[in-house]
Amino acid sequence: MYELNKKLRKIVGYDPAAGTSKIILDANESPFNALDSFRDEIMTAVGNLKLNRYPDPYATEVVTAFAKFYGLDEKYVTAGNGSDELISIIISCFLQKGDKILTLSPDFSMYAFYSKLYETNVTIMPKDEIYNTFSVGKIIEQCNNNDIKAVIFSNPCNPTSLGIKREEIIRLIKNVFCLVVIDEAYMDFWDQSILQEIEDFDNVIVLKTLSKAFGAAGIRLGFAVSNEVVTGALRAAKSPYNTDLFSQEIGRIILSHPDEAAKNIAYIKASRERLQEELTELSRIYPCLDKVYDSQTNFVFIKTSKGLAIYEKLLERGISIRYMGIYIRITAGTREENEELLTALREILKELCDTD
Ligand SMILES: *Cc1c(COP(=O)(O)O)cnc(C)c1O
């Protein structure tokens, strides 16, 4: 009888967001569908695709559009089937079985997931429980004293919504010998990217995605930015046709309209700021919202002992947020969506929590 191997017998897949609620604020997506902005252009491009032919293995046109958008040279860019695929390629190829990799907690769960799947030796460093930050000095020490081959984290962080400043990130990169993978999925909402400095470093990969700020999680397009040697290895190691014709075409169109991106990002930032202020105000009234964190992202992270009840009661009202044990995470939606959420939340908190 065939038996799954040990690692597959134990495997727990990623728990994806439900996606059926009227108001979806659980996966940090954009409230704006990129198709609404570029419908004609996308329809025309899709109408001319040669589906019988393999797509460009290096996704040259979308890579060029991405490089232009961020002011980079395209020789530093690799396209992936979502940054998720790139995380998987990086961990499976830049580490060998048993190599040590350092991740943090809380952080994006896929780093530890792939690290375990590929049989690396993963250390998960807990963040400070109240402030949810980490010290770059401690990471440097860990990397250099424990023969760590790679460290990977998101900046700004999902789920904590907090970011580490550019100087500190550069201090980390310069003081370790290992590979440093910085997932900048949310950096479009902050201004501390190290993308511009990429050619100065031989041990860095920065990850980007169209899934959060660009309203295109559905096409699965992510990018890795690294120096030429690392980029050469990434391009050689990935599967040849990892991004399909549709994502290449649609991604190229989205990235060719920086004004539209800037407009949406500005809206989302304002929406998140307002949501965060309102939630902070609620936390002053209801102590069961222990702490509303600062945010450099498009979502708000909250420490609360009533997370599960809040999550369930919002779901009953057609609003989905992310429940994560002692925390909840709420994506900023449109102004109208935020208002509905806040109205529901006020009722729920009145029921669940004693006021001060
Ligand atoms: C959402 C998210 C991703 C996933 O990006 P895709 O390009 O959709 O695969 C990667 N990293 C972080 C930190 C995220 O929050």
Short mmCIF file of N, CA and C and ligand atoms in Angstrom, two decimals, residues 82-84 108 111 154 158 183 185-186 209 211-212 220, ligand 1:
data_model
loop_
_atom_site.label_atom_id
_atom_site.label_comp_id
_atom_site.label_asym_id
_atom_site.label_seq_id
_atom_site.Cartn_x
_atom_site.Cartn_y
_atom_site.Cartn_z
N GLY A 82 3.12 34.86 -8.76
CA GLY A 82 2.92 35.39 -7.42
C GLY A 82 4.25 35.39 -6.68
N SER A 83 4.40 36.27 -5.68
CA SER A 83 5.65 36.20 -4.93
C SER A 83 5.72 34.91 -4.14
N ASP A 84 4.57 34.31 -3.91
CA ASP A 84 4.54 33.00 -3.27
C ASP A 84 5.42 31.97 -3.98
N PHE A 108 4.70 36.49 7.82
CA PHE A 108 3.98 35.75 6.78
C PHE A 108 4.28 34.25 6.93
N TYR A 111 6.81 31.54 4.84
CA TYR A 111 8.27 31.37 4.95
C TYR A 111 8.61 30.10 5.72
N SER A 154 9.02 39.97 6.12
CA SER A 154 8.31 40.97 5.34
C SER A 154 8.54 42.35 5.96
N ASN A 158 3.51 41.72 7.36
CA ASN A 158 2.21 41.10 7.47
C ASN A 158 2.38 39.94 8.46
N ASP A 183 10.69 40.84 1.91
CA ASP A 183 9.42 40.78 1.19
C ASP A 183 8.73 42.14 1.33
N ALA A 185 6.04 43.28 -0.04
CA ALA A 185 4.67 43.20 -0.59
C ALA A 185 3.85 44.46 -0.28
N TYR A 186 4.13 45.10 0.88
CA TYR A 186 3.34 46.27 1.30
C TYR A 186 4.11 47.58 1.22
N THR A 209 4.91 42.39 -5.34
CA THR A 209 3.74 41.67 -5.87
C THR A 209 2.71 42.66 -6.43
N SER A 211 -0.37 41.83 -6.02
CA SER A 211 -1.56 41.35 -5.32
C SER A 211 -2.13 42.33 -4.30
N LYS A 212 -1.34 43.29 -3.83
CA LYS A 212 -1.82 44.12 -2.73
C LYS A 212 -2.14 45.54 -3.21
N ARG A 220 -1.87 36.52 -10.25
CA ARG A 220 -0.68 35.84 -9.71
C ARG A 220 0.60 36.34 -10.38
C1 LIG B 1 0.06 38.67 0.32
C2 LIG B 1 1.49 38.44 0.58
C3 LIG B 1 2.29 37.75 -0.33
C4 LIG B 1 1.69 36.99 -1.48
O1 LIG B 1 1.89 37.60 -2.64
P1 LIG B 1 1.46 36.91 -4.00
O2 LIG B 1 2.25 37.69 -4.97
O3 LIG B 1 -0.01 37.08 -4.11
O4 LIG B 1 1.87 35.48 -3.96
C5 LIG B 1 3.65 37.67 -0.09
N1 LIG B 1 4.18 38.18 1.02
C6 LIG B 1 3.44 38.82 1.94
C7 LIG B 1 4.08 39.37 3.15
C8 LIG B 1 2.07 38.94 1.75
O5 LIG B 1 1.32 39.52 2.68
#
